[in-house]
mmCIF file of C-alpha atoms in Angstrom:
data_model
loop_
_atom_site.group_PDB
_atom_site.id
_atom_site.type_symbol
_atom_site.label_atom_id
_atom_site.label_comp_id
_atom_site.label_asym_id
_atom_site.label_seq_id
_atom_site.Cartn_x
_atom_site.Cartn_y
_atom_site.Cartn_z
ATOM 1 C CA MET A 1 23.016 0.009 10.500
ATOM 2 C CA ALA A 2 21.507 2.422 7.996
ATOM 3 C CA LYS A 3 18.925 0.975 5.610
ATOM 4 C CA THR A 4 17.107 2.141 2.513
ATOM 5 C CA PHE A 5 13.319 2.122 2.835
ATOM 6 C CA VAL A 6 10.879 2.628 -0.032
ATOM 7 C CA LEU A 7 7.390 3.174 1.387
ATOM 8 C CA LEU A 8 4.459 2.712 -0.993
ATOM 9 C CA HIS A 9 0.988 3.995 -0.142
ATOM 10 C CA GLY A 10 -2.388 2.323 -0.609
ATOM 11 C CA ALA A 11 -5.634 3.262 -2.358
ATOM 12 C CA TRP A 12 -6.762 6.917 -2.227
ATOM 13 C CA HIS A 13 -3.482 7.908 -0.543
ATOM 14 C CA GLY A 14 -0.173 9.236 -1.846
ATOM 15 C CA GLY A 15 3.426 9.467 -0.731
ATOM 16 C CA TRP A 16 2.303 12.230 1.658
ATOM 17 C CA CYS A 17 0.810 9.699 4.100
ATOM 18 C CA TRP A 18 4.271 8.471 5.105
ATOM 19 C CA GLU A 19 5.499 11.890 6.237
ATOM 20 C CA ARG A 20 5.626 11.112 9.972
ATOM 21 C CA VAL A 21 7.242 7.695 9.620
ATOM 22 C CA ALA A 22 9.725 8.956 7.023
ATOM 23 C CA ASP A 23 10.816 11.794 9.312
ATOM 24 C CA ILE A 24 11.429 9.346 12.170
ATOM 25 C CA LEU A 25 13.400 6.886 10.034
ATOM 26 C CA ARG A 26 15.500 9.643 8.465
ATOM 27 C CA ALA A 27 16.303 11.021 11.904
ATOM 28 C CA ARG A 28 17.696 7.572 12.716
ATOM 29 C CA GLY A 29 20.025 7.738 9.717
ATOM 30 C CA HIS A 30 18.063 5.724 7.160
ATOM 31 C CA ARG A 31 17.398 6.659 3.549
ATOM 32 C CA VAL A 32 13.672 6.876 2.826
ATOM 33 C CA THR A 33 11.679 7.532 -0.334
ATOM 34 C CA THR A 34 7.878 7.716 -0.622
ATOM 35 C CA PRO A 35 6.790 7.565 -4.282
ATOM 36 C CA THR A 36 3.228 8.363 -5.351
ATOM 37 C CA GLN A 37 1.468 6.176 -7.897
ATOM 38 C CA THR A 38 0.016 7.528 -11.131
ATOM 39 C CA GLY A 39 -3.373 9.227 -10.768
ATOM 40 C CA LEU A 40 -3.163 9.756 -7.012
ATOM 41 C CA GLY A 41 -1.972 12.455 -4.611
ATOM 42 C CA GLU A 42 0.075 15.127 -6.326
ATOM 43 C CA ARG A 43 -0.204 13.034 -9.520
ATOM 44 C CA ARG A 44 -4.000 13.072 -9.544
ATOM 45 C CA HIS A 45 -3.992 15.065 -12.787
ATOM 46 C CA LEU A 46 -2.779 11.868 -14.510
ATOM 47 C CA LEU A 47 -5.914 9.896 -13.657
ATOM 48 C CA THR A 48 -7.282 8.089 -16.716
ATOM 49 C CA ALA A 49 -9.764 5.312 -17.454
ATOM 50 C CA ASP A 50 -7.103 2.742 -18.318
ATOM 51 C CA LEU A 51 -4.723 2.813 -15.354
ATOM 52 C CA GLY A 52 -4.011 -0.793 -14.410
ATOM 53 C CA LEU A 53 -1.774 -2.564 -11.937
ATOM 54 C CA ASP A 54 0.856 -2.734 -14.666
ATOM 55 C CA THR A 55 1.125 1.060 -14.416
ATOM 56 C CA PHE A 56 1.506 0.925 -10.634
ATOM 57 C CA ILE A 57 4.213 -1.719 -10.992
ATOM 58 C CA ALA A 58 6.023 0.386 -13.592
ATOM 59 C CA ASP A 59 5.791 3.426 -11.290
ATOM 60 C CA LEU A 60 7.613 1.632 -8.498
ATOM 61 C CA THR A 61 10.042 -0.266 -10.707
ATOM 62 C CA ASN A 62 11.155 2.920 -12.457
ATOM 63 C CA HIS A 63 11.448 4.699 -9.117
ATOM 64 C CA LEU A 64 13.890 2.032 -7.932
ATOM 65 C CA ILE A 65 15.864 2.187 -11.183
ATOM 66 C CA PHE A 66 16.075 5.948 -11.667
ATOM 67 C CA GLU A 67 16.784 6.676 -8.004
ATOM 68 C CA ASP A 68 19.423 3.906 -8.252
ATOM 69 C CA LEU A 69 18.147 2.250 -5.085
ATOM 70 C CA THR A 70 19.622 -1.076 -4.002
ATOM 71 C CA ASP A 71 19.373 -3.347 -0.965
ATOM 72 C CA VAL A 72 15.923 -1.880 -0.413
ATOM 73 C CA VAL A 73 13.387 -2.688 2.282
ATOM 74 C CA LEU A 74 10.238 -2.411 0.192
ATOM 75 C CA VAL A 75 7.093 -1.631 2.194
ATOM 76 C CA GLY A 76 3.610 -1.790 0.670
ATOM 77 C CA HIS A 77 0.588 -0.536 2.581
ATOM 78 C CA SER A 78 -2.865 -1.919 1.781
ATOM 79 C CA PHE A 79 -3.493 -1.788 -2.009
ATOM 80 C CA GLY A 80 0.150 -0.725 -2.466
ATOM 81 C CA SER A 81 1.079 -4.367 -1.932
ATOM 82 C CA ASN A 82 0.322 -4.998 -5.597
ATOM 83 C CA GLY A 83 2.892 -2.543 -6.884
ATOM 84 C CA VAL A 84 5.388 -4.076 -4.460
ATOM 85 C CA SER A 85 4.620 -7.656 -5.572
ATOM 86 C CA GLY A 86 5.193 -6.646 -9.172
ATOM 87 C CA ALA A 87 8.304 -4.543 -8.671
ATOM 88 C CA VAL A 88 10.147 -7.190 -6.664
ATOM 89 C CA GLU A 89 9.580 -9.558 -9.587
ATOM 90 C CA GLU A 90 10.788 -6.965 -12.112
ATOM 91 C CA VAL A 91 13.974 -5.907 -10.287
ATOM 92 C CA PRO A 92 14.689 -8.495 -7.556
ATOM 93 C CA GLU A 93 18.356 -7.523 -7.528
ATOM 94 C CA ARG A 94 17.404 -4.159 -6.002
ATOM 95 C CA VAL A 95 15.269 -5.545 -3.162
ATOM 96 C CA ALA A 96 16.534 -7.050 0.094
ATOM 97 C CA GLU A 97 13.246 -7.548 1.917
ATOM 98 C CA VAL A 98 9.500 -7.061 1.427
ATOM 99 C CA ILE A 99 7.114 -5.917 4.140
ATOM 100 C CA TYR A 100 3.362 -5.915 3.574
ATOM 101 C CA LEU A 101 1.586 -3.512 5.932
ATOM 102 C CA ASP A 102 -2.057 -4.449 6.558
ATOM 103 C CA SER A 103 -2.276 -5.369 2.890
ATOM 104 C CA THR A 104 -4.755 -7.232 0.762
ATOM 105 C CA ILE A 105 -2.503 -9.674 -1.090
ATOM 106 C CA LEU A 106 -3.320 -10.786 -4.633
ATOM 107 C CA GLY A 107 -1.830 -13.820 -6.343
ATOM 108 C CA PRO A 108 -0.793 -14.082 -10.011
ATOM 109 C CA GLY A 109 -3.625 -12.962 -12.290
ATOM 110 C CA GLU A 110 -6.007 -12.147 -9.451
ATOM 111 C CA ARG A 111 -8.100 -8.996 -9.248
ATOM 112 C CA LEU A 112 -9.228 -7.163 -6.150
ATOM 113 C CA ILE A 113 -12.859 -7.758 -7.112
ATOM 114 C CA ASP A 114 -12.228 -11.523 -7.028
ATOM 115 C CA HIS A 115 -12.093 -11.284 -3.249
ATOM 116 C CA MET A 116 -15.044 -8.972 -2.665
ATOM 117 C CA SER A 117 -18.389 -10.132 -1.346
ATOM 118 C CA PRO A 118 -21.310 -9.549 -3.732
ATOM 119 C CA GLY A 119 -22.549 -6.750 -1.481
ATOM 120 C CA ALA A 120 -19.177 -4.980 -1.340
ATOM 121 C CA LEU A 121 -18.734 -5.328 -5.092
ATOM 122 C CA LYS A 122 -22.171 -3.861 -5.748
ATOM 123 C CA GLU A 123 -21.354 -0.887 -3.509
ATOM 124 C CA ARG A 124 -18.052 -0.262 -5.318
ATOM 125 C CA VAL A 125 -19.648 -0.442 -8.763
ATOM 126 C CA GLN A 126 -22.398 1.961 -7.728
ATOM 127 C CA ALA A 127 -19.875 4.388 -6.224
ATOM 128 C CA ILE A 128 -17.894 4.390 -9.486
ATOM 129 C CA LYS A 129 -21.028 4.969 -11.568
ATOM 130 C CA THR A 130 -22.053 7.954 -9.455
ATOM 131 C CA SER A 131 -18.586 9.509 -9.190
ATOM 132 C CA PRO A 132 -18.142 12.840 -11.001
ATOM 133 C CA ASP A 133 -15.742 11.400 -13.582
ATOM 134 C CA GLY A 134 -17.188 7.876 -13.834
ATOM 135 C CA ILE A 135 -13.703 6.305 -13.805
ATOM 136 C CA SER A 136 -12.695 6.467 -10.160
ATOM 137 C CA LEU A 137 -13.776 5.493 -6.686
ATOM 138 C CA PRO A 138 -14.289 8.454 -4.311
ATOM 139 C CA PRO A 139 -12.334 8.251 -1.047
ATOM 140 C CA PRO A 140 -14.159 7.162 2.102
ATOM 141 C CA PRO A 141 -13.976 9.088 5.393
ATOM 142 C CA ALA A 142 -10.666 8.762 7.252
ATOM 143 C CA GLU A 143 -12.491 6.932 10.029
ATOM 144 C CA VAL A 144 -12.745 3.916 7.708
ATOM 145 C CA PHE A 145 -8.939 3.659 7.903
ATOM 146 C CA GLY A 146 -8.971 3.710 11.696
ATOM 147 C CA VAL A 147 -8.064 7.385 11.908
ATOM 148 C CA LEU A 148 -10.120 8.546 14.888
ATOM 149 C CA ASP A 149 -8.428 11.741 16.084
ATOM 150 C CA PRO A 150 -10.286 14.768 14.624
ATOM 151 C CA ALA A 151 -7.087 16.629 13.739
ATOM 152 C CA ASP A 152 -5.664 13.572 11.988
ATOM 153 C CA GLN A 153 -8.958 13.006 10.186
ATOM 154 C CA ALA A 154 -8.878 16.546 8.831
ATOM 155 C CA TRP A 155 -5.252 16.137 7.725
ATOM 156 C CA VAL A 156 -5.930 12.862 5.927
ATOM 157 C CA GLU A 157 -9.246 13.828 4.318
ATOM 158 C CA ALA A 158 -7.739 17.007 2.883
ATOM 159 C CA ARG A 159 -5.264 14.843 0.954
ATOM 160 C CA LEU A 160 -7.177 11.738 -0.094
ATOM 161 C CA THR A 161 -7.927 11.594 -3.824
ATOM 162 C CA PRO A 162 -10.187 9.387 -5.960
ATOM 163 C CA HIS A 163 -8.684 6.009 -6.822
ATOM 164 C CA PRO A 164 -8.669 4.794 -10.451
ATOM 165 C CA SER A 165 -11.333 2.115 -10.677
ATOM 166 C CA SER A 166 -9.481 0.383 -13.505
ATOM 167 C CA ALA A 167 -6.634 -0.479 -11.111
ATOM 168 C CA MET A 168 -9.074 -2.273 -8.843
ATOM 169 C CA LEU A 169 -10.552 -4.204 -11.774
ATOM 170 C CA SER A 170 -7.307 -5.249 -13.470
ATOM 171 C CA PRO A 171 -5.427 -8.525 -12.829
ATOM 172 C CA LEU A 172 -2.063 -8.520 -11.095
ATOM 173 C CA PRO A 173 0.495 -9.369 -13.829
ATOM 174 C CA ILE A 174 2.978 -11.412 -11.789
ATOM 175 C CA LYS A 175 4.223 -14.980 -12.316
ATOM 176 C CA ALA A 176 5.416 -16.020 -8.853
ATOM 177 C CA PRO A 177 3.347 -16.024 -5.646
ATOM 178 C CA PRO A 178 3.973 -12.999 -3.409
ATOM 179 C CA GLY A 179 6.667 -13.649 -0.845
ATOM 180 C CA SER A 180 8.477 -16.255 -2.953
ATOM 181 C CA ILE A 181 11.266 -14.047 -4.312
ATOM 182 C CA ARG A 182 12.633 -12.176 -1.308
ATOM 183 C CA PRO A 183 12.267 -12.538 2.483
ATOM 184 C CA THR A 184 8.812 -11.271 3.395
ATOM 185 C CA ARG A 185 7.097 -10.135 6.576
ATOM 186 C CA TYR A 186 3.568 -9.016 7.331
ATOM 187 C CA ILE A 187 2.449 -6.323 9.758
ATOM 188 C CA ALA A 188 -1.214 -6.459 10.772
ATOM 189 C CA CYS A 189 -3.028 -3.464 12.202
ATOM 190 C CA ALA A 190 -5.151 -4.946 14.957
ATOM 191 C CA GLU A 191 -7.195 -2.171 16.582
ATOM 192 C CA PRO A 192 -9.558 -1.638 14.893
ATOM 193 C CA ARG A 193 -9.169 -4.279 12.182
ATOM 194 C CA TYR A 194 -9.670 -3.266 8.559
ATOM 195 C CA HIS A 195 -12.147 -5.791 7.168
ATOM 196 C CA PRO A 196 -10.705 -6.150 3.610
ATOM 197 C CA THR A 197 -7.384 -7.481 4.989
ATOM 198 C CA GLU A 198 -8.754 -10.173 7.310
ATOM 199 C CA ARG A 199 -8.224 -13.088 4.923
ATOM 200 C CA VAL A 200 -4.538 -12.274 4.476
ATOM 201 C CA ARG A 201 -3.529 -13.548 7.906
ATOM 202 C CA GLY A 202 -4.213 -17.071 6.596
ATOM 203 C CA TRP A 203 -2.020 -16.380 3.544
ATOM 204 C CA ALA A 204 0.820 -15.209 5.767
ATOM 205 C CA ASP A 205 0.533 -18.298 7.937
ATOM 206 C CA THR A 206 0.424 -20.612 4.905
ATOM 207 C CA TYR A 207 3.619 -19.186 3.452
ATOM 208 C CA GLY A 208 5.373 -18.972 6.786
ATOM 209 C CA TRP A 209 5.819 -15.220 6.826
ATOM 210 C CA PRO A 210 6.671 -13.709 10.199
ATOM 211 C CA VAL A 211 3.666 -11.676 11.341
ATOM 212 C CA ASP A 212 3.774 -8.692 13.694
ATOM 213 C CA GLU A 213 0.759 -6.873 15.079
ATOM 214 C CA ILE A 214 0.493 -3.209 15.852
ATOM 215 C CA GLN A 215 -2.312 -2.008 18.089
ATOM 216 C CA THR A 216 -3.692 0.738 15.900
ATOM 217 C CA GLY A 217 -5.924 1.215 12.863
ATOM 218 C CA HIS A 218 -5.279 0.581 9.174
ATOM 219 C CA ASP A 219 -3.457 3.906 8.585
ATOM 220 C CA ALA A 220 -0.747 3.096 11.109
ATOM 221 C CA MET A 221 1.647 5.547 9.465
ATOM 222 C CA VAL A 222 -0.701 8.321 10.590
ATOM 223 C CA THR A 223 -2.002 7.015 13.909
ATOM 224 C CA ALA A 224 1.089 5.256 15.325
ATOM 225 C CA PRO A 225 4.149 6.460 13.387
ATOM 226 C CA GLU A 226 6.674 5.850 16.188
ATOM 227 C CA ALA A 227 5.514 2.278 16.805
ATOM 228 C CA LEU A 228 5.443 1.548 13.077
ATOM 229 C CA ALA A 229 8.908 3.044 12.561
ATOM 230 C CA ASP A 230 10.190 0.813 15.376
ATOM 231 C CA LEU A 231 8.814 -2.295 13.650
ATOM 232 C CA LEU A 232 10.246 -1.317 10.286
ATOM 233 C CA ASP A 233 13.598 -0.409 11.825
ATOM 234 C CA ARG A 234 13.795 -3.718 13.664
#
């Protein structure tokens, strides 16, 4: 049966990262959209000092409304989980299911920095201070995301853009815990593991979400698109 997938990217990425998975799902007869959040990817010219998670939520919510998408399987990769958590609360009538892909999940009012070790937080703050614009976090090498093939690394690194630091510092403006509004699943990328997402497995277990594992790195949409498409399709 044909489905409607909305695939939301994570930090430093854009809708471009879903190209391989989107092509596979469309070839199977599904409708697929891959919006890009404000300040990233082809929208990098909109980067400002005050982009918060409310903007990312509005991006996705308006995408669902103006594309008139209903019965959607909403997929959030990594930091994109926050836009997904907010949008499903804003327009629950448009969403059938939520899938978090190797995501760091925030609860109501939480900030990403609330879950960083002092050392990691210090590194992020220093990276922001030394960035050319002083308001963003420069992208790391693709290898950090588990992209190990040289050709794939070149493809990814040519497209990564600085991430607005304000979005990482702002609280998630939701009222209900993630996974409490629509059926929710979690897909963990297991080889190699992406350290920032390790604590989420406990969250998934606590809330009883079904958890699947895929034996690839954090950017599964790049490194294992067929296997990921199979999981999403299932």
